[in-house]
Short mmCIF file of C-alpha atoms and ligand atoms in Angstrom, two decimals:
data_model
loop_
_atom_site.label_atom_id
_atom_site.label_comp_id
_atom_site.label_asym_id
_atom_site.label_seq_id
_atom_site.Cartn_x
_atom_site.Cartn_y
_atom_site.Cartn_z
CA MET A 1205 -8.67 8.48 12.77
CA SER A 1206 -6.24 8.14 15.88
CA LEU A 1207 -4.40 11.79 16.38
CA PHE A 1208 -1.35 9.13 17.30
CA THR A 1209 -1.56 7.42 13.85
CA SER A 1210 2.02 8.35 12.32
CA PRO A 1211 1.96 9.29 8.35
CA LYS A 1212 2.35 7.28 5.47
CA THR A 1213 4.96 8.83 3.27
CA ILE A 1214 3.87 9.18 -0.03
CA THR A 1215 6.70 10.37 -2.78
CA ILE A 1216 5.49 11.19 -6.24
CA SER A 1217 8.02 12.42 -9.07
CA GLY A 1218 6.53 15.01 -11.85
CA ALA A 1219 4.40 16.53 -9.38
CA ALA A 1220 3.72 19.22 -11.29
CA GLY A 1221 2.70 17.61 -14.22
CA GLN A 1222 -0.91 16.58 -15.81
CA LEU A 1223 -1.04 13.06 -14.51
CA CYS A 1224 -0.02 14.00 -11.37
CA TYR A 1225 -2.94 16.95 -11.09
CA SER A 1226 -5.23 13.72 -10.69
CA LEU A 1227 -3.35 11.35 -8.93
CA LEU A 1228 -1.83 13.85 -5.70
CA PHE A 1229 -5.69 14.55 -4.94
CA ARG A 1230 -7.09 11.10 -4.93
CA LEU A 1231 -3.96 10.04 -2.76
CA ALA A 1232 -4.47 13.27 -0.41
CA ALA A 1233 -8.28 12.33 -0.13
CA GLY A 1234 -7.06 8.84 1.12
CA ASP A 1235 -7.64 6.60 -1.59
CA LEU A 1236 -4.54 4.54 -1.41
CA PHE A 1237 -4.21 4.10 2.27
CA GLY A 1238 -7.48 4.63 3.51
CA PRO A 1239 -9.58 7.46 5.58
CA GLN A 1240 -7.91 6.50 8.55
CA GLN A 1241 -4.41 7.07 7.56
CA PRO A 1242 -2.51 10.41 7.72
CA VAL A 1243 -0.13 11.13 5.00
CA GLU A 1244 2.82 13.14 4.09
CA LEU A 1245 3.20 14.19 0.24
CA ARG A 1246 6.70 14.56 -0.87
CA LEU A 1247 6.36 16.25 -4.12
CA LEU A 1248 9.36 15.73 -6.40
CA ASP A 1249 9.93 17.95 -9.74
CA LEU A 1250 12.75 19.99 -11.73
CA PRO A 1251 13.99 23.17 -10.32
CA GLN A 1252 11.97 25.11 -13.33
CA ALA A 1253 8.56 23.38 -12.52
CA GLN A 1254 8.41 24.52 -8.67
CA THR A 1255 6.53 27.63 -9.43
CA ALA A 1256 3.83 25.51 -11.44
CA LEU A 1257 4.43 22.77 -8.25
CA ARG A 1258 3.88 25.83 -5.84
CA GLY A 1259 0.33 26.35 -7.14
CA VAL A 1260 -0.56 22.42 -7.36
CA VAL A 1261 0.15 22.96 -3.45
CA MET A 1262 -1.87 25.96 -3.10
CA GLU A 1263 -4.71 23.96 -4.53
CA ILE A 1264 -4.04 20.80 -2.22
CA GLU A 1265 -3.98 22.90 0.89
CA ASP A 1266 -7.47 24.58 -0.61
CA CYS A 1267 -9.20 21.27 -0.16
CA ALA A 1268 -8.30 20.97 3.56
CA PHE A 1269 -8.19 17.33 3.32
CA PRO A 1270 -8.20 15.77 6.69
CA LEU A 1271 -5.47 13.24 5.79
CA VAL A 1272 -2.76 15.59 4.71
CA GLN A 1273 -0.28 15.83 7.66
CA ASN A 1274 2.57 17.65 5.83
CA ILE A 1275 3.61 18.97 2.16
CA VAL A 1276 7.32 18.67 0.87
CA MET A 1277 8.18 20.15 -2.47
CA THR A 1278 11.88 19.63 -3.83
CA ASP A 1279 13.97 19.13 -6.76
CA ASP A 1280 16.39 16.66 -4.84
CA PRO A 1281 15.34 12.91 -5.44
CA ALA A 1282 17.28 12.27 -1.94
CA VAL A 1283 14.51 14.64 0.10
CA ALA A 1284 12.36 13.05 -1.76
CA PHE A 1285 12.97 9.34 -1.34
CA ASP A 1286 14.19 9.45 2.00
CA ASP A 1287 12.20 7.23 4.06
CA ALA A 1288 9.30 6.94 1.48
CA ASP A 1289 6.99 4.12 2.31
CA VAL A 1290 5.49 4.20 -1.43
CA VAL A 1291 6.93 6.03 -4.47
CA PHE A 1292 5.12 6.35 -7.37
CA LEU A 1293 7.70 7.70 -10.51
CA VAL A 1294 5.71 9.64 -12.64
CA GLY A 1295 8.18 12.43 -13.84
CA SER A 1296 9.49 12.11 -17.39
CA ARG A 1297 8.85 13.27 -20.87
CA PRO A 1298 5.28 12.14 -22.01
CA ARG A 1299 5.11 11.49 -25.81
CA SER A 1300 3.16 13.49 -28.20
CA LYS A 1301 1.77 12.91 -31.75
CA GLY A 1302 3.81 10.42 -34.10
CA MET A 1303 6.09 9.49 -31.08
CA GLU A 1304 6.22 5.92 -29.83
CA ARG A 1305 6.94 5.51 -26.05
CA ARG A 1306 10.46 3.96 -26.55
CA ASP A 1307 11.37 7.46 -28.54
CA LEU A 1308 11.54 8.52 -24.74
CA MET A 1309 14.21 6.29 -23.83
CA SER A 1310 17.43 8.29 -24.02
CA ALA A 1311 15.27 11.15 -22.82
CA ASN A 1312 13.99 9.44 -19.51
CA ALA A 1313 17.10 7.10 -18.90
CA GLU A 1314 19.54 9.89 -17.18
CA ILE A 1315 16.44 10.26 -14.80
CA PHE A 1316 15.92 6.85 -13.52
CA LYS A 1317 19.25 6.39 -13.33
CA ILE A 1318 19.63 9.42 -10.87
CA GLN A 1319 16.56 8.38 -9.04
CA GLY A 1320 17.85 4.95 -8.79
CA GLN A 1321 21.11 5.88 -6.87
CA ALA A 1322 18.96 8.23 -4.57
CA LEU A 1323 16.57 5.34 -4.09
CA ASN A 1324 19.66 2.93 -3.30
CA GLU A 1325 20.78 5.26 -0.85
CA LYS A 1326 17.74 6.88 0.97
CA ALA A 1327 14.42 4.83 0.49
CA LYS A 1328 13.37 2.21 3.50
CA ARG A 1329 14.45 -1.03 2.22
CA ASP A 1330 10.62 -2.20 2.08
CA CYS A 1331 9.27 0.70 0.37
CA ARG A 1332 7.23 0.17 -2.89
CA VAL A 1333 8.27 1.74 -6.09
CA LEU A 1334 5.79 1.92 -9.05
CA VAL A 1335 6.92 3.55 -12.41
CA VAL A 1336 4.56 5.21 -14.59
CA GLY A 1337 6.90 7.23 -16.48
CA ASN A 1338 7.21 5.93 -20.03
CA PRO A 1339 9.00 3.94 -21.23
CA ALA A 1340 7.83 2.44 -17.99
CA ASN A 1341 9.24 -1.07 -18.12
CA THR A 1342 12.95 -0.15 -19.06
CA ASN A 1343 12.90 3.03 -16.92
CA ALA A 1344 12.27 0.00 -14.14
CA SER A 1345 15.19 -1.53 -15.40
CA ILE A 1346 17.24 1.22 -15.42
CA LEU A 1347 16.23 2.17 -11.83
CA ILE A 1348 16.65 -1.50 -10.37
CA ARG A 1349 20.23 -1.42 -12.12
CA ASN A 1350 21.01 2.11 -10.48
CA ALA A 1351 19.78 0.73 -6.61
CA PRO A 1352 21.71 -2.44 -6.53
CA ASP A 1353 20.74 -2.71 -2.66
CA PHE A 1354 17.34 -2.23 -3.24
CA ASP A 1355 15.26 -5.48 -3.58
CA PRO A 1356 13.86 -5.93 -7.33
CA ARG A 1357 11.06 -7.15 -5.92
CA GLN A 1358 10.06 -3.71 -4.29
CA VAL A 1359 10.01 -2.14 -8.04
CA SER A 1360 7.07 -2.90 -10.27
CA SER A 1361 5.93 -0.68 -13.50
CA MET A 1362 2.38 0.24 -14.59
CA ILE A 1363 0.94 -2.07 -16.90
CA ARG A 1364 -2.65 -1.73 -14.80
CA LEU A 1365 -3.83 1.05 -17.25
CA ASP A 1366 -3.80 -1.66 -20.00
CA HIS A 1367 -5.15 -4.29 -17.77
CA ASN A 1368 -8.20 -1.57 -16.84
CA ARG A 1369 -8.61 -0.82 -20.65
CA ALA A 1370 -8.79 -4.48 -21.36
CA LEU A 1371 -11.20 -5.17 -18.66
CA THR A 1372 -13.72 -2.47 -20.17
CA GLN A 1373 -13.37 -4.07 -23.66
CA LEU A 1374 -14.02 -7.87 -22.45
CA SER A 1375 -16.81 -6.34 -20.19
CA ARG A 1376 -18.61 -4.56 -22.55
CA LYS A 1377 -18.32 -7.38 -25.17
CA ALA A 1378 -19.81 -9.75 -22.79
CA ARG A 1379 -22.25 -7.69 -21.27
CA CYS A 1380 -21.52 -8.12 -17.49
CA GLN A 1381 -19.59 -5.76 -15.31
CA VAL A 1382 -15.94 -5.42 -15.41
CA GLY A 1383 -16.00 -6.95 -11.74
CA GLU A 1384 -17.13 -10.19 -12.90
CA ILE A 1385 -14.62 -11.15 -15.00
CA ASP A 1386 -11.36 -12.65 -13.57
CA ARG A 1387 -7.82 -13.84 -14.69
CA LEU A 1388 -7.25 -11.70 -17.33
CA ILE A 1389 -3.42 -11.34 -18.05
CA VAL A 1390 -1.56 -8.32 -20.01
CA TRP A 1391 1.69 -9.71 -20.50
CA GLY A 1392 5.19 -8.02 -22.03
CA ASN A 1393 5.79 -4.57 -22.18
CA HIS A 1394 3.44 -1.09 -21.80
CA SER A 1395 3.66 -0.86 -25.88
CA PRO A 1396 1.95 -1.86 -28.56
CA THR A 1397 3.25 -5.27 -28.64
CA MET A 1398 1.70 -6.04 -25.10
CA PHE A 1399 -0.52 -8.97 -25.23
CA ALA A 1400 -4.12 -8.73 -23.60
CA ASP A 1401 -4.66 -12.09 -23.06
CA TRP A 1402 -8.16 -13.52 -22.28
CA SER A 1403 -6.96 -17.54 -22.80
CA TYR A 1404 -7.74 -17.85 -18.92
CA SER A 1405 -10.45 -15.31 -18.28
CA ARG A 1406 -13.30 -16.53 -16.38
CA LEU A 1407 -17.08 -15.22 -16.50
CA ASP A 1408 -19.52 -16.92 -13.67
CA GLY A 1409 -17.37 -20.00 -13.68
CA LYS A 1410 -17.30 -20.41 -17.36
CA ALA A 1411 -14.27 -19.47 -19.76
CA LEU A 1412 -14.91 -16.18 -21.71
CA SER A 1413 -14.09 -17.52 -24.81
CA ASP A 1414 -17.26 -19.72 -24.35
CA VAL A 1415 -18.97 -16.44 -23.89
CA ILE A 1416 -17.50 -14.24 -26.60
CA LEU A 1417 -17.70 -16.57 -29.22
CA ASP A 1418 -16.06 -14.24 -31.95
CA LYS A 1419 -12.58 -15.40 -31.95
CA SER A 1420 -11.84 -12.73 -34.83
CA TRP A 1421 -12.96 -10.08 -32.60
CA TYR A 1422 -10.18 -11.18 -30.28
CA CYS A 1423 -7.38 -11.17 -32.30
CA GLU A 1424 -8.35 -8.41 -34.92
CA VAL A 1425 -10.21 -5.95 -32.64
CA PHE A 1426 -9.54 -6.44 -28.89
CA ILE A 1427 -5.94 -7.35 -28.72
CA PRO A 1428 -5.08 -4.27 -30.92
CA GLU A 1429 -7.22 -1.88 -29.61
CA VAL A 1430 -5.98 -2.57 -26.14
CA ALA A 1431 -2.52 -2.20 -27.50
CA ARG A 1432 -3.15 1.22 -29.13
CA ARG A 1433 -5.39 2.89 -26.86
CA GLY A 1434 -2.80 5.16 -25.10
CA THR A 1435 -2.32 6.32 -28.52
CA ALA A 1436 -5.91 6.63 -29.66
CA VAL A 1437 -6.21 8.54 -26.36
CA ILE A 1438 -3.32 11.14 -27.14
CA GLU A 1439 -4.69 11.55 -30.95
CA THR A 1440 -8.23 12.26 -29.46
CA ARG A 1441 -7.67 14.06 -26.29
CA GLY A 1442 -4.18 16.07 -27.59
CA ALA A 1443 -2.48 14.81 -24.72
CA SER A 1444 -1.35 11.73 -22.76
CA SER A 1445 -4.03 9.75 -20.66
CA ALA A 1446 -3.86 11.26 -17.49
CA ALA A 1447 -6.92 10.70 -15.08
CA SER A 1448 -7.10 6.94 -16.11
CA ALA A 1449 -3.74 6.33 -15.67
CA ALA A 1450 -3.38 7.94 -12.17
CA ASN A 1451 -6.64 5.96 -11.33
CA ALA A 1452 -4.47 3.17 -12.55
CA ALA A 1453 -1.62 3.76 -10.91
CA ILE A 1454 -3.58 3.88 -7.19
CA ASP A 1455 -5.02 0.36 -8.36
CA GLN A 1456 -1.87 -1.42 -8.83
CA MET A 1457 -0.21 0.04 -5.47
CA ARG A 1458 -3.28 -0.60 -3.27
CA ASP A 1459 -3.78 -4.44 -4.77
CA TRP A 1460 -0.03 -4.96 -4.16
CA LEU A 1461 -0.26 -3.37 -0.66
CA ASN A 1462 -3.68 -5.01 0.06
CA GLY A 1463 -3.68 -8.00 -1.80
CA THR A 1464 -6.23 -9.23 -4.42
CA ARG A 1465 -8.07 -11.90 -2.43
CA GLY A 1466 -7.16 -14.98 -4.72
CA ARG A 1467 -8.05 -12.89 -7.72
CA TRP A 1468 -5.33 -12.52 -10.70
CA THR A 1469 -4.35 -8.87 -12.15
CA SER A 1470 -1.32 -8.05 -14.28
CA MET A 1471 1.63 -6.25 -12.84
CA ALA A 1472 4.96 -5.84 -14.73
CA VAL A 1473 7.74 -6.99 -12.38
CA ALA A 1474 11.04 -8.18 -12.67
CA SER A 1475 11.31 -11.69 -14.23
CA GLU A 1476 13.01 -14.81 -12.53
CA GLY A 1477 12.71 -16.82 -15.56
CA HIS A 1478 9.23 -17.30 -15.51
CA TYR A 1479 7.76 -18.31 -19.12
CA ASP A 1480 11.23 -18.53 -20.44
CA VAL A 1481 11.28 -14.21 -20.02
CA PRO A 1482 15.18 -13.34 -19.23
CA GLU A 1483 15.79 -12.99 -15.91
CA GLY A 1484 15.74 -9.34 -15.06
CA LEU A 1485 13.67 -8.00 -17.43
CA ILE A 1486 10.38 -5.90 -16.62
CA CYS A 1487 7.70 -7.59 -17.99
CA GLY A 1488 3.91 -7.78 -17.62
CA PHE A 1489 3.24 -11.19 -16.03
CA PRO A 1490 -0.48 -12.62 -13.86
CA VAL A 1491 -0.04 -12.12 -10.14
CA ILE A 1492 -1.79 -12.98 -7.36
CA CYS A 1493 -0.82 -10.05 -4.47
CA GLU A 1494 -0.89 -11.18 -0.85
CA ASN A 1495 0.97 -9.97 2.39
CA GLY A 1496 2.37 -6.91 0.98
CA SER A 1497 3.55 -8.82 -1.98
CA PHE A 1498 2.92 -10.40 -5.36
CA ARG A 1499 3.60 -14.08 -6.84
CA ILE A 1500 3.78 -14.66 -10.18
CA ILE A 1501 0.91 -17.21 -11.36
CA GLU A 1502 3.57 -20.23 -12.55
CA GLY A 1503 2.76 -23.17 -14.83
CA LEU A 1504 0.33 -21.96 -17.22
CA LYS A 1505 0.44 -23.96 -20.42
CA LEU A 1506 1.01 -21.18 -23.34
CA ASP A 1507 -0.55 -22.43 -26.96
CA ASP A 1508 1.31 -21.40 -29.93
CA PHE A 1509 -0.44 -17.83 -30.42
CA GLN A 1510 0.15 -17.24 -26.82
CA GLN A 1511 4.06 -18.10 -27.31
CA VAL A 1512 4.40 -16.21 -30.49
CA MET A 1513 2.50 -13.11 -28.91
CA LEU A 1514 4.65 -13.38 -25.59
CA ALA A 1515 8.06 -13.77 -27.52
CA ARG A 1516 7.55 -10.89 -29.40
CA THR A 1517 6.77 -8.20 -26.60
CA VAL A 1518 9.69 -10.06 -25.11
CA ALA A 1519 11.77 -9.41 -27.97
CA GLU A 1520 11.20 -5.71 -27.91
CA LEU A 1521 11.64 -5.66 -24.17
CA VAL A 1522 15.33 -7.03 -24.89
CA GLU A 1523 15.82 -4.09 -27.61
CA GLU A 1524 15.01 -1.75 -25.22
CA ARG A 1525 17.29 -3.06 -22.58
CA ASP A 1526 20.01 -3.58 -25.06
CA ALA A 1527 19.42 0.34 -26.71
CA VAL A 1528 19.76 1.57 -23.39
CA ARG A 1529 23.36 -0.45 -22.65
P1 NAD B 1468 3.90 16.17 -18.11
O1 NAD B 1468 4.73 16.77 -18.92
O2 NAD B 1468 2.43 16.65 -18.02
O3 NAD B 1468 4.41 15.98 -16.61
C1 NAD B 1468 5.71 15.47 -16.56
C2 NAD B 1468 6.42 16.46 -15.12
O4 NAD B 1468 7.54 15.65 -14.88
C3 NAD B 1468 6.50 17.63 -15.44
O5 NAD B 1468 5.94 18.27 -14.21
C4 NAD B 1468 7.90 17.76 -15.40
O6 NAD B 1468 8.89 18.65 -15.08
C5 NAD B 1468 8.37 16.29 -14.29
N1 NAD B 1468 10.02 15.87 -15.02
C6 NAD B 1468 10.65 15.61 -15.90
N2 NAD B 1468 11.73 15.61 -15.53
C7 NAD B 1468 12.00 15.26 -14.29
C8 NAD B 1468 12.82 14.73 -13.04
N3 NAD B 1468 14.22 14.09 -13.48
N4 NAD B 1468 12.47 14.65 -11.95
C9 NAD B 1468 11.02 14.92 -11.69
N5 NAD B 1468 10.30 15.44 -12.19
C10 NAD B 1468 10.53 15.26 -13.45
O7 NAD B 1468 3.44 14.13 -18.43
P2 NAD B 1468 2.48 13.58 -17.98
O8 NAD B 1468 1.20 13.56 -18.53
O9 NAD B 1468 2.29 13.72 -16.20
O10 NAD B 1468 2.80 12.20 -18.15
C11 NAD B 1468 4.06 11.67 -17.58
C12 NAD B 1468 4.51 10.32 -17.41
O11 NAD B 1468 3.61 9.54 -17.25
C13 NAD B 1468 4.99 10.34 -19.30
O12 NAD B 1468 6.12 9.34 -19.37
C14 NAD B 1468 3.98 9.64 -19.74
O13 NAD B 1468 4.18 8.64 -21.12
C15 NAD B 1468 3.72 8.88 -18.63
N6 NAD B 1468 2.55 7.90 -18.69
C16 NAD B 1468 2.46 6.52 -18.30
C17 NAD B 1468 1.65 5.84 -18.27
C18 NAD B 1468 1.40 4.42 -18.37
O14 NAD B 1468 0.52 3.26 -18.52
N7 NAD B 1468 2.66 3.61 -17.81
C19 NAD B 1468 -0.09 6.46 -18.66
C20 NAD B 1468 0.17 7.91 -18.93
C21 NAD B 1468 1.42 8.48 -18.84
C1 LMR B 1469 -1.01 5.15 -22.14
O1 LMR B 1469 -0.76 4.26 -22.39
O2 LMR B 1469 -1.59 6.26 -22.07
C2 LMR B 1469 0.11 6.12 -21.90
O3 LMR B 1469 1.32 5.29 -21.75
C3 LMR B 1469 0.81 7.21 -22.52
C4 LMR B 1469 1.17 7.09 -23.88
O4 LMR B 1469 1.98 7.41 -24.46
O5 LMR B 1469 0.31 6.05 -24.68
#
């Protein structure tokens, strides 16, 4: 590492929370930008969380991470977003047992409105923003609506955790390594309506549906289990997923920045009308990332089942959008 490499500024909201208790240490260790890139951490949380945040900062300091050049704690979004290179918006209220993610909508809408305004005013125009706090897709829409000068293509919401969950289930069933499977898609909302779609997935150049011959497993076990995995973690662990979510946040941001070398991944991004998804909805799509940007895979033929599944999750996104309006 050169002493003269200027640090990348990483802004993280909800920094005193449990998801960030995993995320911050991995970012500080270089898991996003690699072992040669110093970082400044801008940690945003509510005024009442600043004492707990101070404790987390003490722990980061005690790790003596060579890449960490500066740590800023703040409760002011304008300070947090100023000149940031990448932003992880995690801060929001998590759901507890018996709640759906959309139950969090009104509690979190106000947060993303205020943060959108600060982003609009303060952030670098090429900064990339990943929304993790739930309901993630709709929070990202609110953010974009309140940041009119900020390119919506610089914002995505997290669907990578669902993609990773689906990969593990498929690789177990097919008895292969996760890295051997390509062209998996998670469409739609990060909610129980999401659609994990293996229609184009390949393993060693073969269609995955020719390897896993059990079609009823796909429809009756795989799709619903991926969709309900967040709930299953909450019920089993007693708290919402944290380390796996932090891992997925880094995966999604790293692929966005570094590219996927022709491989498909899933990202929830603003629709530009692809697959008849209404423009502006933040929806999970298949993408390839290259040159610091993403490209939605176009022209896939969807059969009746896929169309029904996509329409269902898109209808929910429309409902959430209208409810927030
Ligand atoms: P948590 O309650 O432990 O932490 C949330 C933190 O956000 C708290 O420190 C809180 O003070 C802070 N916060 C609240 N409002 C804020 C604001 N206006 N500005 C800055 N910070 C604020 O929750 P958690 O377990 O860390 O989860 C955080 C969020 O991530 C939840 O919404 C959860 O549902 C979501 N999540 C999303 C995914 C996904 O796949 N998209 C996965 C896991 C968790
Ligand atoms: C998850 O999918 O694990 C998170 O979105 C947390 C939740 O509320 O399900």
